[in-house]
mmCIF file of C-alpha atoms in Angstrom:
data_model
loop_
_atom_site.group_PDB
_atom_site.id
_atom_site.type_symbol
_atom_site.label_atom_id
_atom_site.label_comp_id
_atom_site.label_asym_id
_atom_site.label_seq_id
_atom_site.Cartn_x
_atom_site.Cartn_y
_atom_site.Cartn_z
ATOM 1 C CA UNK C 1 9.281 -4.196 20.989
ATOM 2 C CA UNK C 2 8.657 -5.665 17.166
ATOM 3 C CA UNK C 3 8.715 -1.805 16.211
ATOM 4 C CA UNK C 4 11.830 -1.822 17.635
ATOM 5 C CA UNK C 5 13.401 -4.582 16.132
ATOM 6 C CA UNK C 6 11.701 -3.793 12.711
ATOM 7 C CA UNK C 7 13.141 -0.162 13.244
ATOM 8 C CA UNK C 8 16.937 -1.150 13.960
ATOM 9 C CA UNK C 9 17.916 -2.464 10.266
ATOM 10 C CA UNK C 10 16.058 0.272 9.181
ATOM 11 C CA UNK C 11 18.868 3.127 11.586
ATOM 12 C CA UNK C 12 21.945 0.922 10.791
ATOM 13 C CA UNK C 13 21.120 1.490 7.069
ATOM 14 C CA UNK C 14 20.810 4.970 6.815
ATOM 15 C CA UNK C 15 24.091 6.078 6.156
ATOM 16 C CA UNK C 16 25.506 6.940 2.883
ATOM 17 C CA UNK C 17 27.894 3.790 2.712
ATOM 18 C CA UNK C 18 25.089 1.949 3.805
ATOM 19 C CA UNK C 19 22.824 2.651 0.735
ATOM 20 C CA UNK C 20 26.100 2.225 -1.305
ATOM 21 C CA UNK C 21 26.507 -0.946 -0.373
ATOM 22 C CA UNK C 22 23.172 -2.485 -0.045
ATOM 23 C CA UNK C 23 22.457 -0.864 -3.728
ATOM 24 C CA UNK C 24 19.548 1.363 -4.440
ATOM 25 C CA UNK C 25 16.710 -1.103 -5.012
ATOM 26 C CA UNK C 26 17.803 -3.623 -1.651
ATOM 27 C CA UNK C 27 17.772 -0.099 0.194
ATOM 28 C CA UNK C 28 14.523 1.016 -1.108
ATOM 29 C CA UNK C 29 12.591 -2.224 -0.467
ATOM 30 C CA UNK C 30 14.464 -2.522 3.328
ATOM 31 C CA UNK C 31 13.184 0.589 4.100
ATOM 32 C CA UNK C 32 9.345 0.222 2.967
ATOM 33 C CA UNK C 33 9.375 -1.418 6.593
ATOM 34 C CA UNK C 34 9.094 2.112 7.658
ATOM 35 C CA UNK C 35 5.045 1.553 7.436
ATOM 36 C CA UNK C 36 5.177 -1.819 9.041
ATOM 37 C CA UNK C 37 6.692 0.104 11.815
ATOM 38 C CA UNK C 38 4.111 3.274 11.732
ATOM 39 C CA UNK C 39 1.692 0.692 11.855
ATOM 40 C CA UNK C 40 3.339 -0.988 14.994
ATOM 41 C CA UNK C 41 3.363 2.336 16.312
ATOM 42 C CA UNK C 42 0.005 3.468 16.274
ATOM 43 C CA UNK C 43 -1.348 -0.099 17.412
ATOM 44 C CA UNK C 44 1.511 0.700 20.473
ATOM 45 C CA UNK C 45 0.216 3.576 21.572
ATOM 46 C CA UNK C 46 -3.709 2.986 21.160
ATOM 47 C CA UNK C 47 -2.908 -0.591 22.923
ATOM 48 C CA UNK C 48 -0.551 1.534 25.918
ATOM 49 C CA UNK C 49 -3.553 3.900 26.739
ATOM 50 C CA UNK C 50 -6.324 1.457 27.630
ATOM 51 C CA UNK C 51 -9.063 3.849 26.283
ATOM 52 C CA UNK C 52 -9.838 6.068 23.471
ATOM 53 C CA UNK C 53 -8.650 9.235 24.118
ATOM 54 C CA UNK C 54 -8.760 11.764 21.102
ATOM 55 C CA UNK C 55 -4.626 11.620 20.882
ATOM 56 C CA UNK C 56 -3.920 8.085 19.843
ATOM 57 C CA UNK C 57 -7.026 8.055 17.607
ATOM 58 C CA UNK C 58 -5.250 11.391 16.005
ATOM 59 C CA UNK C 59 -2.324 9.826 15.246
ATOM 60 C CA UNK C 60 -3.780 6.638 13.514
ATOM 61 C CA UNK C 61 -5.708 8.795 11.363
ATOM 62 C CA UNK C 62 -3.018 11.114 10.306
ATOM 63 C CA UNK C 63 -1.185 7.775 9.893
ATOM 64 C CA UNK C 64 -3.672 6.037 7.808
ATOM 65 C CA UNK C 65 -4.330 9.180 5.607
ATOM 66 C CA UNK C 66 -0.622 9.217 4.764
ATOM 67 C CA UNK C 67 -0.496 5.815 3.866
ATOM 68 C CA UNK C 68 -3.548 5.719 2.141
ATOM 69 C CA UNK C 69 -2.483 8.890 0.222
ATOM 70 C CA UNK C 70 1.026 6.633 -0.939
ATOM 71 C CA UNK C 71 -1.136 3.755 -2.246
ATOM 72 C CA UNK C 72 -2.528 6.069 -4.219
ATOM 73 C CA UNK C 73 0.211 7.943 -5.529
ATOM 74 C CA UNK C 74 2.221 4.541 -5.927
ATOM 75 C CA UNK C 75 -0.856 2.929 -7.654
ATOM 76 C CA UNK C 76 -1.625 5.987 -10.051
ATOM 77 C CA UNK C 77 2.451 6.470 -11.002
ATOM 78 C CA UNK C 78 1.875 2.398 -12.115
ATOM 79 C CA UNK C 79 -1.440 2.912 -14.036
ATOM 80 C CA UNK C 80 0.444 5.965 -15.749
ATOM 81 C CA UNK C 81 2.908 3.640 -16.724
ATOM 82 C CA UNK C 82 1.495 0.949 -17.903
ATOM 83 C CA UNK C 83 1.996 -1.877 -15.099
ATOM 84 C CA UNK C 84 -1.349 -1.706 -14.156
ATOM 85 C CA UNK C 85 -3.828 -2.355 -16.883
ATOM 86 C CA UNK C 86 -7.831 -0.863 -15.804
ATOM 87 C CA UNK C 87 -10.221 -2.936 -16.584
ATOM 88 C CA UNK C 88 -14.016 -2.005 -16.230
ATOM 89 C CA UNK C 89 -16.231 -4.666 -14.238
ATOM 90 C CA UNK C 90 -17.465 -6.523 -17.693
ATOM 91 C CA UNK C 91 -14.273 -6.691 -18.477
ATOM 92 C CA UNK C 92 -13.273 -8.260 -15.004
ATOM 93 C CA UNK C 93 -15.682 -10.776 -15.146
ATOM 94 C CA UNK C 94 -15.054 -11.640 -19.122
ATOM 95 C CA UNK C 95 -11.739 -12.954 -18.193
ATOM 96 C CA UNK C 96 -12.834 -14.446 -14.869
ATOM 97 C CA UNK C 97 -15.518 -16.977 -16.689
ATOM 98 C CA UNK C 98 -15.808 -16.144 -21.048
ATOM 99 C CA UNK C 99 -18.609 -18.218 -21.194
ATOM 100 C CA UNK C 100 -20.883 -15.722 -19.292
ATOM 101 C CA UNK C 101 -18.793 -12.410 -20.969
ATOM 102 C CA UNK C 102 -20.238 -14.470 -24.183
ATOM 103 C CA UNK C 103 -23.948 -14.684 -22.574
ATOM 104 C CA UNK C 104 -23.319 -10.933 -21.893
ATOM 105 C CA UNK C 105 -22.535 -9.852 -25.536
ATOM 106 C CA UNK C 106 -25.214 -12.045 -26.910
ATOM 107 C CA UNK C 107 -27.922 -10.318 -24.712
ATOM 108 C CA UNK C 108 -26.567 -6.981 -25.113
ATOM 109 C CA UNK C 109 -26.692 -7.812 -29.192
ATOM 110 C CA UNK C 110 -30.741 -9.096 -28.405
ATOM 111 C CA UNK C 111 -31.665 -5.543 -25.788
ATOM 112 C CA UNK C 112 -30.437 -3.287 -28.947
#
């Protein structure tokens, strides 16, 4: 029933007049409930059959691997453009505590 309700605003803004309207951005981020409601899915159906039957498991995995396979894609277009900044595990933990990112460097300077 949740996928149901989470689905509805999701058919009633489909339309062209609707995405007019609502504006491209408030349109895009209504309808990233799409995966809340694949989610809700899946769990439906595993949660309907009452054992583990090679169907339901099937369609979790395809699932997952799609959504898995947009975090990706989502996260690499960001890291191409800049909003995500990599940062290598020293560097992590440098800005986490600079006191031991100091301690590093200085035994790093001593090992040479």
């Amino acid at each position: 029933m949740t996928c149901f309700i989470v689905l509805l605003p999701l058919a009633t803004t489909s339309s062209n007049l609707a995405i007019r309207r609502l504006g491209g951005k408030v349109w895009q981020r209504l309808h990233r409930f799409v995966y809340l409601a694949a989610i809700l899915a899946v769990l439906h159906f595993l949660m309907s059959v009452k054992s583990w039957p090679i169907e339901p498991i099937t369609y979790a995995l395809i699932v997952a691997i799609l959504l898995g396979y947009r975090l990706a894609r989502s996260l690499m277009r960001e890291l191409r453009q800049g909003k995500l900044k990599r940062t290598s595990r020293f560097q992590s933990n440098a800005a986490r505590s600079p006191g031991k990112a100091l301690h590093a460097i200085t035994l790093m300077r001593e090992n040479r």
